[in-house]
Amino acid sequence: MATNGAAAPAQPAAAGQTAGPQQVQIREVQQSNTRENRTAAHSHIRGLGLRSDGFADANAQGFVGQQQAREACGVVVDLIRAKKMAGKAVLLAGGPGTGKTAMALAVSQELGTKVPFCPMTGSEVYSAEVKKTEALMENFRRAIGLRVQERKEVYEGEVAELTPEESENPLGAYGRTISHLLITLRSSKGTKKLRLDPSIYEAIQKERVRLGDVIYIEANTGAVKRVGRSDAFSTEFDLEAEEYVPVPKGDVHKKKDIVQDVTLHDLDVANARPQGGQDVMSMMGQLMKPRKTEITEKLRGEINKVVNKYIDQGIAELVPGVLFIDEVHMLDIECFTYLNRALESTISPIVILASNRGQTTIRGTGSLQANDPGLISAHGIPPDLLARLLIIPTHPYSRDEIRTIIQTRAKLEFATPTAPQLADNPQALKVTASLNQDALDELTKRGETVSLRYALQLLAPASILARARGSENSIISGADVLEAASLFWDAGRSAAGLRERAKDFIS
């Protein structure tokens, strides 16, 4: 038995075997913090699929059909990029499963990551802690970006000299204090000697800067950052692990343009919850469970003044983003009234609404006690707000379009797993499968008669059944789809079963 810290002796080769060099096993370690993107409902959507002339292809970038709606969304994207759409609203109106949410997602992908895109559903505004209008305004502010451009003066180089200058203590004591700090920085183009404030000396001590280190100092704030050790000292033997970096190129004194993208909601939260002091009440408040509180209108007004001041000075630029409200008919009459006012404000984003309702009651206008059905309007939206909207209709998919969508989703869901995925999880349910013609016809029929969502949801169960049946190359047949449909009912069959066996259920 080998003791701890000592390697066990190698076992002698067995008789009749030649002792040769054994193959060393090397295997890549899968990082635990790497996140694999899940195959979601709209993973196949990569954009609106428009040509350079603005017209939509029948099948492009994962989008199938809805050419007119996609072309209309393309015009909206161009207006957003030109900043001529702020304060206006668009309504995507169509039945369930006609691609409204996918179209809003495609708009966000066309705009890119620099333009804020804030998705929400109509039911998110109801909370016991925050009133409905406050939740709406929070999402409004999340969808408005502020691009702050700041020019920073930086001194960057290798420390060639570091001399603190001392002076008599002004308080009359026997000790001495640091009056200033002399530091010489060297870069590839030359050296520069600086006289620094004594407060920077504390930051240098905190970073443990010594001769030969590469540092940079921000002239505006006095912040000091140690980048690493100069590679000229890489031959030194040291027990500590040092990061060796080359001597900075260019001059010691540099000017850097830094661009930061924040949203107005980020500024609201940062100013609404400032860091507390060290008194007992502040510490107790931090220990208690944080409760979501409302941000006052006065605070938002002060932040708007500062933002307008930055915009006038040319320091910042306002970036109106997109607020997407799905299931907008879930908002009540108070929220719609607030939306009218918010759209008319000077700082407002582009609002995209989506609804699958026809003529329906506006929420919050009826009363069960008074037997009042309430105000009935198109899409569950008040007429005064409807008059402000640009409405983009979406239409049901044709049989050929449903077939193409099913083929696209099957390619995505049954993609061959990569080697790291298989090594990390050999029992993963990511099945490599394919559809034969009978299965595709059966799924298309279900998508046309029942719903497209139901047909797409049958893909994964049918692939599992095909694998359990021992199908060659995991080819899904029409029988697998029929078996999956018999195991998993759609909403229509479930309702028919309830009517037939109504006495078996509690009503």
Coordinates of C-alpha atoms in Angstrom, one line a residue:
M1 CA 0.0 0.0 0.0
A2 CA 1.5 3.3 -1.0
T3 CA 1.6 6.0 1.6
N4 CA 0.1 9.4 1.0
G5 CA 2.2 11.6 -1.2
A6 CA 4.2 8.7 -2.7
A7 CA 3.4 7.0 -5.9
A8 CA 2.6 3.3 -6.0
P9 CA 5.3 1.2 -7.7
A10 CA 4.6 0.0 -11.2
Q11 CA 3.3 -3.5 -11.5
P12 CA 5.6 -5.9 -13.4
A13 CA 4.4 -7.1 -16.8
A14 CA 2.6 -10.5 -16.8
A15 CA 4.3 -13.5 -18.2
G16 CA 4.0 -13.7 -22.0
Q17 CA 3.2 -10.0 -22.3
T18 CA 5.7 -7.4 -23.6
A19 CA 5.9 -4.4 -21.4
G20 CA 5.4 -1.4 -23.7
P21 CA 4.5 2.2 -23.2
Q22 CA 0.8 2.5 -22.2
Q23 CA -1.3 5.0 -24.1
V24 CA -2.0 8.1 -21.9
Q25 CA -5.7 8.9 -21.8
I26 CA -6.4 12.6 -22.4
R27 CA -9.9 13.8 -22.2
E28 CA -11.3 17.3 -22.5
V29 CA -13.1 18.5 -19.3
Q30 CA -16.5 20.0 -20.0
Q31 CA -16.8 23.3 -18.3
S32 CA -19.6 23.2 -15.8
N33 CA -20.5 26.9 -16.3
T34 CA -20.9 26.6 -20.0
R35 CA -24.6 26.9 -20.9
E36 CA -26.1 24.9 -23.8
N37 CA -28.8 26.7 -25.6
R38 CA -32.1 24.7 -25.3
T39 CA -34.1 24.0 -28.4
A40 CA -36.9 26.5 -27.7
A41 CA -40.1 27.2 -29.7
H42 CA -38.5 29.9 -31.8
S43 CA -34.9 28.6 -32.0
H44 CA -35.2 28.3 -35.8
I45 CA -36.0 32.0 -36.3
R46 CA -32.9 34.0 -37.2
G47 CA -34.5 37.1 -38.8
L48 CA -37.3 38.3 -41.0
G49 CA -35.9 36.7 -44.1
L50 CA -36.0 39.9 -46.3
R51 CA -34.1 40.5 -49.5
S52 CA -32.1 43.7 -50.0
D53 CA -35.1 45.2 -51.9
G54 CA -37.3 44.7 -48.8
F55 CA -39.4 41.9 -50.2
A56 CA -39.7 38.7 -48.3
D57 CA -38.8 35.2 -49.5
A58 CA -41.3 32.4 -49.0
N59 CA -38.8 30.5 -46.8
A60 CA -35.8 32.3 -45.4
Q61 CA -33.9 32.6 -42.1
G62 CA -36.2 30.0 -40.6
F63 CA -39.4 32.0 -41.4
V64 CA -42.0 30.4 -43.6
G65 CA -44.9 32.3 -45.1
Q66 CA -46.5 35.5 -43.8
Q67 CA -44.7 37.5 -46.5
Q68 CA -46.8 40.7 -46.2
A69 CA -46.5 40.8 -42.4
R70 CA -42.7 40.3 -42.6
E71 CA -42.4 43.0 -45.2
A72 CA -44.4 45.4 -42.9
C73 CA -42.1 44.4 -40.0
G74 CA -39.1 45.2 -42.2
V75 CA -40.5 48.7 -42.7
V76 CA -40.9 49.0 -39.0
V77 CA -37.3 47.9 -38.5
D78 CA -36.0 50.5 -40.9
L79 CA -38.0 53.3 -39.1
I80 CA -36.6 52.1 -35.8
R81 CA -33.1 52.3 -37.1
A82 CA -33.8 55.8 -38.5
K83 CA -35.2 56.8 -35.1
K84 CA -38.5 57.9 -36.6
M85 CA -40.7 55.4 -34.9
A86 CA -40.4 56.4 -31.2
G87 CA -43.7 57.0 -29.5
K88 CA -45.6 54.9 -32.0
A89 CA -47.2 51.5 -31.6
V90 CA -47.8 48.5 -33.8
L91 CA -50.3 45.7 -33.3
L92 CA -49.7 42.1 -34.5
A93 CA -53.2 40.7 -34.9
G94 CA -53.9 37.1 -35.8
G95 CA -55.1 33.8 -34.6
P96 CA -53.1 31.4 -32.4
G97 CA -50.1 29.8 -34.0
T98 CA -49.8 32.3 -36.9
G99 CA -46.3 33.6 -35.9
K100 CA -46.9 36.8 -34.0
T101 CA -44.4 36.1 -31.2
A102 CA -41.9 34.8 -33.8
M103 CA -42.3 38.0 -35.8
A104 CA -41.5 40.2 -32.8
L105 CA -38.5 38.0 -32.0
A106 CA -37.3 38.3 -35.6
V107 CA -37.6 42.1 -35.3
S108 CA -35.4 42.1 -32.2
Q109 CA -32.8 39.9 -34.0
E110 CA -32.8 42.3 -37.0
L111 CA -32.2 45.3 -34.7
G112 CA -29.2 43.6 -33.0
T113 CA -28.0 43.6 -29.4
K114 CA -27.3 47.4 -29.3
V115 CA -31.0 48.3 -29.4
P116 CA -32.9 47.4 -26.2
F117 CA -35.7 44.9 -26.6
C118 CA -38.0 44.2 -23.6
P119 CA -40.6 41.4 -24.0
M120 CA -43.4 41.0 -21.5
T121 CA -46.9 39.6 -21.3
G122 CA -50.1 41.4 -20.4
S123 CA -50.5 39.4 -17.2
E124 CA -47.1 40.5 -15.7
V125 CA -48.4 43.9 -14.6
Y126 CA -50.6 42.4 -11.8
S127 CA -48.7 42.3 -8.5
A128 CA -49.6 42.7 -4.8
E129 CA -46.5 44.9 -4.2
V130 CA -46.4 47.2 -7.2
K131 CA -49.3 48.9 -8.9
K132 CA -50.1 48.1 -12.6
T133 CA -49.0 51.4 -14.0
E134 CA -45.7 51.2 -12.2
A135 CA -44.9 47.8 -13.7
L136 CA -45.8 49.2 -17.2
M137 CA -43.5 52.2 -16.7
E138 CA -40.6 50.0 -15.5
N139 CA -40.8 48.0 -18.8
F140 CA -41.1 51.3 -20.7
R141 CA -37.8 52.5 -19.1
R142 CA -36.2 49.1 -19.8
A143 CA -36.9 49.5 -23.5
I144 CA -35.1 53.0 -23.7
G145 CA -31.4 52.9 -23.9
L146 CA -28.7 55.5 -23.3
R147 CA -25.4 55.3 -25.1
V148 CA -22.9 57.3 -23.0
Q149 CA -19.6 58.2 -24.8
E150 CA -16.8 59.1 -22.4
R151 CA -13.2 60.1 -23.3
K152 CA -10.8 58.9 -20.7
E153 CA -7.2 60.1 -20.3
V154 CA -5.0 57.2 -19.3
Y155 CA -1.3 56.9 -18.3
E156 CA -0.1 53.4 -19.1
G157 CA 3.3 51.9 -19.0
E158 CA 6.0 50.0 -17.0
V159 CA 6.9 51.4 -13.6
A160 CA 10.6 52.5 -13.9
E161 CA 10.7 54.7 -10.8
L162 CA 8.4 54.9 -7.7
T163 CA 9.4 57.5 -5.1
P164 CA 7.1 58.9 -2.4
E165 CA 8.0 62.4 -1.3
E166 CA 7.5 63.1 2.4
S167 CA 6.9 66.3 4.2
E168 CA 6.4 67.5 7.8
N169 CA 3.1 66.6 9.4
P170 CA 0.9 69.8 9.2
L171 CA -0.7 68.9 12.5
G172 CA 2.6 69.5 14.3
A173 CA 3.3 65.9 15.3
Y174 CA 6.7 64.1 15.0
G175 CA 5.6 61.9 12.1
R176 CA 5.9 62.7 8.4
T177 CA 3.2 62.4 5.7
I178 CA 3.3 61.7 2.0
S179 CA 3.0 65.0 0.2
H180 CA 3.1 63.6 -3.4
L181 CA 4.4 60.6 -5.4
L182 CA 6.9 60.7 -8.2
I183 CA 6.5 57.8 -10.7
T184 CA 8.1 57.2 -14.0
L185 CA 6.3 55.1 -16.6
R186 CA 8.0 53.6 -19.7
S187 CA 6.3 52.6 -22.9
S188 CA 7.6 51.5 -26.3
K189 CA 7.8 55.2 -27.5
G190 CA 9.4 56.7 -24.4
T191 CA 9.1 57.6 -20.7
K192 CA 7.1 60.1 -18.8
K193 CA 7.6 61.3 -15.2
L194 CA 4.4 62.1 -13.2
R195 CA 3.7 63.8 -9.9
L196 CA 0.7 62.2 -8.4
D197 CA -1.6 63.1 -5.5
P198 CA -1.0 61.2 -2.2
S199 CA -4.5 59.6 -2.5
I200 CA -3.2 57.7 -5.5
Y201 CA -0.3 56.4 -3.5
E202 CA -2.9 54.5 -1.3
A203 CA -4.4 52.9 -4.5
I204 CA -0.9 51.9 -5.7
Q205 CA -0.2 50.3 -2.3
K206 CA -3.5 48.4 -2.4
E207 CA -2.6 47.0 -5.9
R208 CA 0.9 46.1 -4.6
V209 CA 2.7 47.8 -7.4
R210 CA 6.5 47.5 -7.6
L211 CA 9.2 48.3 -10.1
G212 CA 8.7 46.4 -13.3
D213 CA 4.9 46.2 -13.1
V214 CA 2.7 47.4 -16.0
I215 CA 0.0 49.7 -14.7
Y216 CA -2.5 52.2 -16.0
I217 CA -3.8 55.3 -14.2
E218 CA -7.0 57.1 -15.1
A219 CA -6.4 60.8 -15.0
N220 CA -10.1 61.7 -14.3
T221 CA -10.7 59.5 -11.4
G222 CA -7.2 58.5 -10.2
A223 CA -8.1 54.8 -10.4
V224 CA -5.0 52.6 -10.6
K225 CA -5.0 49.1 -12.1
R226 CA -2.1 46.7 -12.2
V227 CA -2.2 44.9 -15.5
G228 CA 0.7 42.5 -14.8
R229 CA 4.5 42.1 -14.7
S230 CA 6.6 43.3 -17.6
D231 CA 7.8 40.4 -19.8
A232 CA 11.3 41.7 -19.5
F233 CA 11.3 40.1 -16.0
S234 CA 9.9 36.8 -17.2
T235 CA 13.3 35.1 -16.6
E236 CA 13.0 35.7 -12.9
F237 CA 12.3 32.7 -10.7
D238 CA 9.4 33.3 -8.4
L239 CA 7.2 31.0 -6.3
E240 CA 4.1 33.1 -7.1
A241 CA 2.4 32.8 -10.4
E242 CA 2.8 36.1 -12.3
E243 CA 1.1 37.2 -15.4
Y244 CA 3.7 38.6 -17.8
V245 CA 2.5 41.2 -20.3
P246 CA 4.4 43.2 -22.9
V247 CA 5.4 46.8 -22.5
P248 CA 2.5 49.0 -23.7
K249 CA 2.8 50.3 -27.3
G250 CA 2.5 54.0 -28.2
D251 CA 2.8 56.9 -25.8
V252 CA 2.5 56.8 -22.1
H253 CA -0.4 59.3 -22.2
K254 CA -3.3 57.9 -24.2
K255 CA -6.9 59.0 -24.8
K256 CA -9.5 56.3 -25.0
D257 CA -13.1 56.6 -26.1
I258 CA -15.3 54.3 -24.0
V259 CA -18.9 53.6 -24.9
Q260 CA -21.4 52.3 -22.3
D261 CA -24.9 51.2 -23.0
V262 CA -27.4 51.4 -20.2
T263 CA -31.2 51.6 -19.9
L264 CA -33.1 54.3 -18.1
H265 CA -34.4 51.6 -15.8
D266 CA -30.9 50.8 -14.7
L267 CA -30.4 54.5 -13.8
D268 CA -33.7 54.5 -11.9
V269 CA -32.7 51.4 -9.8
A270 CA -29.2 52.7 -9.2
N271 CA -30.5 56.0 -7.8
A272 CA -33.6 54.5 -6.0
R273 CA -31.5 52.1 -3.9
P274 CA -28.2 53.9 -3.0
Q275 CA -25.7 52.1 -0.8
G276 CA -26.6 52.6 2.8
G277 CA -24.3 53.7 5.6
Q278 CA -22.8 51.7 8.4
D279 CA -25.4 52.6 11.1
V280 CA -27.5 49.9 12.7
M281 CA -30.7 50.7 10.8
S282 CA -29.0 50.4 7.4
M283 CA -27.4 47.1 8.4
M284 CA -30.8 45.8 9.6
G285 CA -32.5 46.9 6.4
Q286 CA -29.9 45.0 4.4
L287 CA -30.5 41.8 6.4
M288 CA -34.3 42.0 6.1
K289 CA -36.0 40.5 3.0
P290 CA -35.9 43.1 0.3
R291 CA -39.3 44.1 -0.8
K292 CA -40.0 45.4 -4.3
T293 CA -40.8 49.1 -4.0
E294 CA -42.0 51.6 -6.5
I295 CA -39.7 54.2 -8.0
T296 CA -41.2 57.7 -7.6
E297 CA -42.2 60.0 -10.5
K298 CA -40.0 62.7 -8.9
L299 CA -36.9 60.6 -9.1
R300 CA -37.6 59.7 -12.7
G301 CA -38.1 63.4 -13.5
E302 CA -34.7 64.2 -12.0
I303 CA -33.0 61.4 -14.0
N304 CA -34.7 62.7 -17.2
K305 CA -33.2 66.1 -16.5
V306 CA -29.7 64.7 -16.1
V307 CA -30.2 62.6 -19.3
N308 CA -31.4 65.6 -21.3
K309 CA -28.4 67.6 -20.0
Y310 CA -26.0 64.8 -21.2
I311 CA -27.8 64.7 -24.6
D312 CA -27.5 68.5 -25.0
Q313 CA -23.8 68.4 -24.1
G314 CA -23.2 65.6 -26.7
I315 CA -22.0 63.2 -24.0
A316 CA -24.9 60.7 -24.4
E317 CA -27.3 59.6 -27.1
L318 CA -30.8 58.3 -26.6
V319 CA -31.6 54.9 -28.2
P320 CA -35.3 54.2 -28.3
G321 CA -35.8 50.4 -28.1
V322 CA -38.8 48.1 -28.5
L323 CA -41.3 47.1 -25.8
F324 CA -43.1 44.0 -26.9
I325 CA -46.4 43.3 -25.0
D326 CA -47.7 39.8 -25.8
E327 CA -51.4 38.9 -25.0
V328 CA -52.2 42.6 -24.7
H329 CA -55.9 41.8 -24.2
M330 CA -55.0 40.8 -20.6
L331 CA -54.4 44.5 -19.7
D332 CA -57.3 46.3 -18.2
I333 CA -58.8 49.7 -18.9
E334 CA -56.5 51.5 -16.5
C335 CA -53.4 50.1 -18.2
F336 CA -54.7 51.1 -21.6
T337 CA -55.4 54.6 -20.4
Y338 CA -51.9 54.8 -19.0
L339 CA -50.5 53.5 -22.3
N340 CA -52.2 56.4 -24.1
R341 CA -50.4 58.9 -21.9
A342 CA -47.0 57.0 -22.0
L343 CA -47.0 56.9 -25.8
E344 CA -47.3 60.7 -25.9
S345 CA -44.4 61.4 -23.5
T346 CA -41.2 62.9 -24.9
I347 CA -39.1 59.8 -24.0
S348 CA -40.9 56.7 -25.1
P349 CA -39.9 53.5 -27.0
I350 CA -41.5 51.7 -29.9
V351 CA -44.4 49.5 -28.6
I352 CA -45.3 46.3 -30.4
L353 CA -48.5 44.7 -29.2
A354 CA -49.8 41.2 -30.0
S355 CA -53.3 39.8 -29.6
N356 CA -55.1 36.6 -30.8
R357 CA -58.6 37.8 -29.7
G358 CA -61.4 39.0 -32.0
Q359 CA -64.4 41.0 -30.7
T360 CA -64.1 40.6 -26.9
T361 CA -64.8 42.5 -23.7
I362 CA -62.2 45.0 -22.5
R363 CA -60.9 43.8 -19.2
G364 CA -62.0 45.9 -16.2
T365 CA -65.2 47.4 -17.9
G366 CA -67.8 44.7 -16.9
S367 CA -69.4 43.9 -13.6
L368 CA -70.8 40.5 -12.6
Q369 CA -72.9 42.0 -9.8
A370 CA -74.6 44.5 -12.1
N371 CA -74.9 42.0 -14.9
D372 CA -72.9 44.4 -17.1
P373 CA -71.0 42.6 -20.0
G374 CA -68.7 45.6 -20.3
L375 CA -67.3 47.4 -23.3
I376 CA -66.8 45.1 -26.3
S377 CA -64.1 46.1 -28.8
A378 CA -61.8 44.6 -31.4
H379 CA -58.9 42.6 -30.0
G380 CA -59.9 43.6 -26.4
I381 CA -58.3 47.1 -26.9
P382 CA -60.2 50.4 -26.4
P383 CA -61.1 52.2 -29.7
D384 CA -59.1 55.3 -28.8
L385 CA -55.9 53.2 -28.4
L386 CA -56.8 51.2 -31.6
A387 CA -56.9 54.5 -33.5
R388 CA -53.2 55.1 -32.6
L389 CA -52.0 51.7 -33.8
L390 CA -50.6 50.5 -37.0
I391 CA -52.1 47.0 -37.4
I392 CA -50.2 44.2 -39.1
P393 CA -52.4 41.1 -39.7
T394 CA -51.2 37.6 -39.7
H395 CA -53.0 34.8 -41.6
P396 CA -53.3 31.0 -41.0
Y397 CA -50.7 28.9 -42.7
S398 CA -51.5 26.9 -45.9
R399 CA -50.9 23.1 -46.1
D400 CA -47.6 23.5 -47.9
E401 CA -46.3 26.1 -45.4
I402 CA -47.3 23.8 -42.5
R403 CA -45.3 21.0 -44.2
T404 CA -42.2 23.3 -44.6
I405 CA -42.4 24.4 -40.9
I406 CA -42.6 20.8 -39.7
Q407 CA -39.6 19.9 -41.8
T408 CA -37.6 22.9 -40.5
R409 CA -38.4 22.0 -36.9
A410 CA -37.6 18.4 -37.4
K411 CA -34.1 19.3 -38.7
L412 CA -33.6 21.4 -35.6
E413 CA -34.9 19.0 -33.0
F414 CA -33.3 15.9 -34.5
A415 CA -29.9 17.5 -35.2
T416 CA -27.0 15.2 -34.6
P417 CA -25.5 15.8 -31.1
T418 CA -22.0 17.0 -30.9
A419 CA -19.2 14.9 -29.4
P420 CA -18.9 17.1 -26.2
Q421 CA -22.7 16.8 -25.7
L422 CA -22.5 13.0 -26.0
A423 CA -19.5 12.8 -23.7
D424 CA -21.1 15.0 -21.1
N425 CA -24.5 13.2 -21.2
P426 CA -24.6 9.9 -23.1
Q427 CA -28.2 9.3 -22.0
A428 CA -29.4 12.6 -23.5
L429 CA -32.8 12.4 -25.2
K430 CA -31.5 14.3 -28.2
V431 CA -32.4 11.7 -30.7
T432 CA -31.0 11.7 -34.3
A433 CA -34.1 10.9 -36.3
S434 CA -35.8 11.7 -39.6
L435 CA -39.3 11.7 -41.0
N436 CA -40.5 9.5 -43.8
Q437 CA -43.2 10.7 -46.2
D438 CA -46.1 9.1 -44.4
A439 CA -45.1 10.7 -41.1
L440 CA -44.7 14.1 -42.7
D441 CA -48.2 13.8 -44.4
E442 CA -49.8 12.7 -41.1
L443 CA -48.2 15.6 -39.1
T444 CA -49.2 18.0 -41.9
K445 CA -52.8 16.8 -41.6
R446 CA -52.7 17.2 -37.8
G447 CA -51.3 20.7 -38.3
E448 CA -54.1 21.7 -40.7
T449 CA -57.0 20.1 -38.9
V450 CA -56.0 20.6 -35.2
S451 CA -53.2 23.1 -34.8
L452 CA -49.6 23.6 -35.8
R453 CA -48.4 23.6 -32.2
Y454 CA -50.0 20.2 -31.6
A455 CA -48.3 18.8 -34.8
L456 CA -44.9 20.1 -33.7
Q457 CA -45.3 18.7 -30.1
L458 CA -45.8 15.2 -31.6
L459 CA -42.3 15.2 -33.1
A460 CA -40.4 14.3 -29.9
P461 CA -42.8 11.5 -28.7
A462 CA -42.9 10.0 -32.2
S463 CA -39.1 9.9 -32.3
I464 CA -39.0 8.1 -28.9
L465 CA -41.6 5.6 -30.2
A466 CA -39.6 5.0 -33.4
R467 CA -36.5 4.3 -31.3
A468 CA -38.4 1.9 -29.0
R469 CA -39.8 0.1 -32.0
G470 CA -36.2 -0.5 -33.2
S471 CA -36.6 1.5 -36.4
E472 CA -33.6 1.5 -38.7
N473 CA -31.7 4.8 -38.5
S474 CA -34.6 6.0 -36.2
I475 CA -36.9 6.8 -39.2
I476 CA -40.3 8.0 -37.9
S477 CA -43.2 6.4 -39.8
G478 CA -46.8 7.3 -40.0
A479 CA -47.7 4.6 -37.5
D480 CA -45.4 6.2 -34.9
V481 CA -47.2 9.5 -35.4
L482 CA -50.6 7.8 -35.1
E483 CA -49.5 6.0 -31.9
A484 CA -48.2 9.3 -30.4
A485 CA -51.5 11.0 -31.3
S486 CA -53.4 8.2 -29.6
L487 CA -51.3 8.6 -26.4
F488 CA -51.4 12.4 -26.3
W489 CA -54.8 14.0 -27.1
D490 CA -55.3 17.5 -28.5
A491 CA -57.7 20.0 -27.0
G492 CA -60.6 19.1 -29.3
R493 CA -60.5 15.4 -28.5
S494 CA -60.2 16.2 -24.8
A495 CA -63.3 18.4 -24.9
A496 CA -65.2 15.7 -26.8
G497 CA -64.2 13.1 -24.2
L498 CA -65.4 15.4 -21.5
R499 CA -68.8 15.7 -23.2
E500 CA -69.1 11.9 -23.6
R501 CA -68.1 11.2 -20.0
A502 CA -69.5 14.3 -18.2
K503 CA -71.0 12.2 -15.4
D504 CA -67.5 10.9 -14.4
F505 CA -66.2 14.4 -13.7
I506 CA -67.0 16.9 -11.0
S507 CA -68.8 19.9 -12.5

